[in-house]
Amino acid sequence: MGRKRRDLMKSKPNAAVRPAEYYAERQQAYANGGRPKRPYGQGTLRSTKIMERAWSEYCQFRGWDTVTQLATGVPGIYISFFDWYCDQYAVSRVTIRNYWQSLCRMYRLQTDSGMPKATLHEIGEAISAKGSLTKDHQLSVMPKEKPVISVDDFWDMLSCLWQTDDCPFIIERMRVQFHLYELIAAYTGSRPGALLSLHYKDCKLSLLPDLEPHGRPIFVLEITFRHTKNDKGASSPNTFLFHSNPHLALCPVTFFIATAFADGAFAAPDLKTPAQIYSLEIEEGLQQMFIPWKESINDTAVFRAAGYSCSGWQLSTNPLSHRILCRFKGNASKAARWEESLTTYSLRRATANAVSNLTTTALRNQIMGHENARTYEKYYANLRIQCDVQNAFLGIPSNDRLLAVASRVGRSTDPRRPVAFEEGWWEEIFQESSSLRDLNDAKVALRASCISLFGSMWQAADAEHQGSPNEDLQKAGQAAIRALTDDALVGHDPPGTYAPYQGLHARYEDTRRRLKNLRHCLRREWTEKKQRDFNKSTPIDDIQRQLNGLPSTVSLESNVSMCTTSRRSNLATQLFCKDFNVVETSLDVARRVRALTDLIAYCGIQEPRSTARKVVKTNNSRCKTKELISDGSSVNGKEDHSQIDINDTKGDWQATHSLENHAHLSESSTPMILGPTTCLHCLFNPSYVSYRWEKSRLCRKDALQRHAKSKHFAFITDDEPVLCPHELCVDQRFDDLDHFKNHALAVHRIAY
């Protein structure tokens, strides 16, 4: 029997032949504590890092060693830590419970063993709803209502994504793929991690015959999610099927085909236009036509992040991160003017509630990836009772329409609600925030001291850099400066080993960094404060206005920024048009082909962003301008020009050759001589389209040199030939960067 069983075992080809000593060493390493540790996801590791910083801060405050105190397993140490944390930060009971799980994970990683059961029980009792920690700090025990968006809310959010300017994207390809992400997330209810890890090899596009006689074949998209969540590490793939939808804005097949064309994903070399793909038919005698991808793109992520290259912002090969996705979600909620901001799980929760009444519990668990029904009941069920209990008790029909309207997230839409920080709030913030005033005064004083001693800021930086040739000592000095308090940055002269490397300019740079971080925090805090004040005071003001017979201010004070780009506006009209035929006809196919063509072309552009500034402060860079302090006073009797109009900083070329002089030039009539402050790479960037002249002009020669060095030349390697972006010089190749700079100066008059 044993021999037969050995014969059935399949031998591994090219099996590794290792000596017995190798396995003995592995056994000894495992016995000495080298056990394989459980792999954690990025989100889990990120929360653990946050807990590590908080624990290190507390141990430093108590004068403890972080490793020793963590490994003790004494409940009193952990309870005192959470007491300190609740005194420092505004948290809820659920947050403390999650932090306790992170602390237990840190203990497991440190000691290779779990937290003692007695400690787990005691801390669990302390952070329970009636525990001592919850009562002492009055932690919130009420669960926050999680919004469940409806189909109408989803439609409004998608329309705001295209019809307003409140959802900016670095490149417009990101807008198209975010729309596709929202559609797939809504239809599948999948977790963000499963969607972001989607590759082309997980997607299958094919043509299936229509059930109606003489009907056209139907495009079917099959997506298999292979990276699903599972406690034991093994994924259980699910496959979802999508088909064409008469509403183009709700059709994932249309957006996926546009994305595939933009990536050049089709394996058929002659399949290049939407009209060709809609002309395909199923071969006679077959039941489907499979449309394959290129082998080189199978491992490419469908949802990718944007990256900067020599040609400007483009779609990179890296998958889209969860952090950027959350930012897109927040911007979409702000554009819709909703009171509550959506999260990455909002659509998943909506899908779970939508399929709950239409499917069995087993099928719902399979769709959502839940182990049992308890997960849905505890975390996904809508807290709003979806039943008209009043009419049910009275024995009359339920008012389902009223229930649907009352459950909408969009019922809180108010175009007057502030969604972004307004620069007019700075005056009020400056009056209330003493930290902002102190840091600003410290920055002004340190800048004045640097200029009075060295003559300019860049000379002060050079003097300190020459005095600190040791890079390790310089980094240590910068770390010591970061540990100083805000008051010590101005008058404190740090003694010790790192004193030569902690000069005025280093303290000035750290003060500017702290001021920037403080301004960022204040912008967020005051935006949330203004929104809370608006939600509290606006209903009272509206009631008083109606009682006094005053007109409404909804239309007068609207903050909605409508779409100002004609190309996107025309595309939005096609996507959200409701005048169509449900049955696919030749007119409907032409409508889809036209929309697909515009979508593919739209993926390759970059819209201008409203970042123009009328007044620009002088930059502390190496330029032939006067170095001045920022508080309005002069230095060494020189006149103050701390604020300079950007129109006054143009060079001689821009004074005689304004942008309007080139407005009539097309892509094929770009002159060879462009001027010393024109960036060739930005001028011929296909993403900039009609505003390429405005994008390629810089104010000064030194600004052009800094821009080209950081944005274009930094991506050119030494062994890579340099190409000239000009349309008339496409055949010229240069051996190195210096050769290209000489060509740009001699032929195009550009001083790189």
CSV table of C-alpha atoms in Angstrom, one decimal, residues 334 337-341 414-422 425 522-539:
chain,number,residue,atom,x,y,z
A,334,LYS,CA,-17.9,68.3,-1.2
A,337,ARG,CA,-22.6,69.8,-1.1
A,338,TRP,CA,-23.6,67.0,1.3
A,339,GLU,CA,-23.4,67.4,5.0
A,340,GLU,CA,-21.7,64.1,5.5
A,341,SER,CA,-18.6,63.0,3.6
A,414,ASP,CA,-27.2,73.0,0.3
A,415,PRO,CA,-25.3,75.0,-2.3
A,416,ARG,CA,-24.5,77.6,0.3
A,417,ARG,CA,-22.5,75.2,2.5
A,418,PRO,CA,-18.8,76.1,2.6
A,419,VAL,CA,-16.7,73.2,1.3
A,420,ALA,CA,-13.3,74.7,1.1
A,421,PHE,CA,-11.1,77.1,3.0
A,422,GLU,CA,-11.7,80.8,2.2
A,425,TRP,CA,-10.8,83.7,7.2
A,522,LEU,CA,-5.7,75.6,10.9
A,523,ARG,CA,-7.2,75.5,7.4
A,524,ARG,CA,-8.7,72.1,8.1
A,525,GLU,CA,-9.9,73.0,11.6
A,526,TRP,CA,-11.5,76.3,10.5
A,527,THR,CA,-13.2,74.7,7.5
A,528,GLU,CA,-14.8,72.1,9.8
A,529,LYS,CA,-15.7,74.8,12.3
A,530,LYS,CA,-17.4,77.0,9.6
A,531,GLN,CA,-19.3,73.9,8.4
A,532,ARG,CA,-20.5,73.1,11.9
A,533,ASP,CA,-21.5,76.8,12.4
A,534,PHE,CA,-23.3,76.8,9.1
A,535,ASN,CA,-25.3,73.6,9.9
A,536,LYS,CA,-26.3,75.1,13.2
A,537,SER,CA,-27.2,78.6,12.3
A,538,THR,CA,-28.6,78.3,8.7
A,539,PRO,CA,-31.9,76.6,9.6
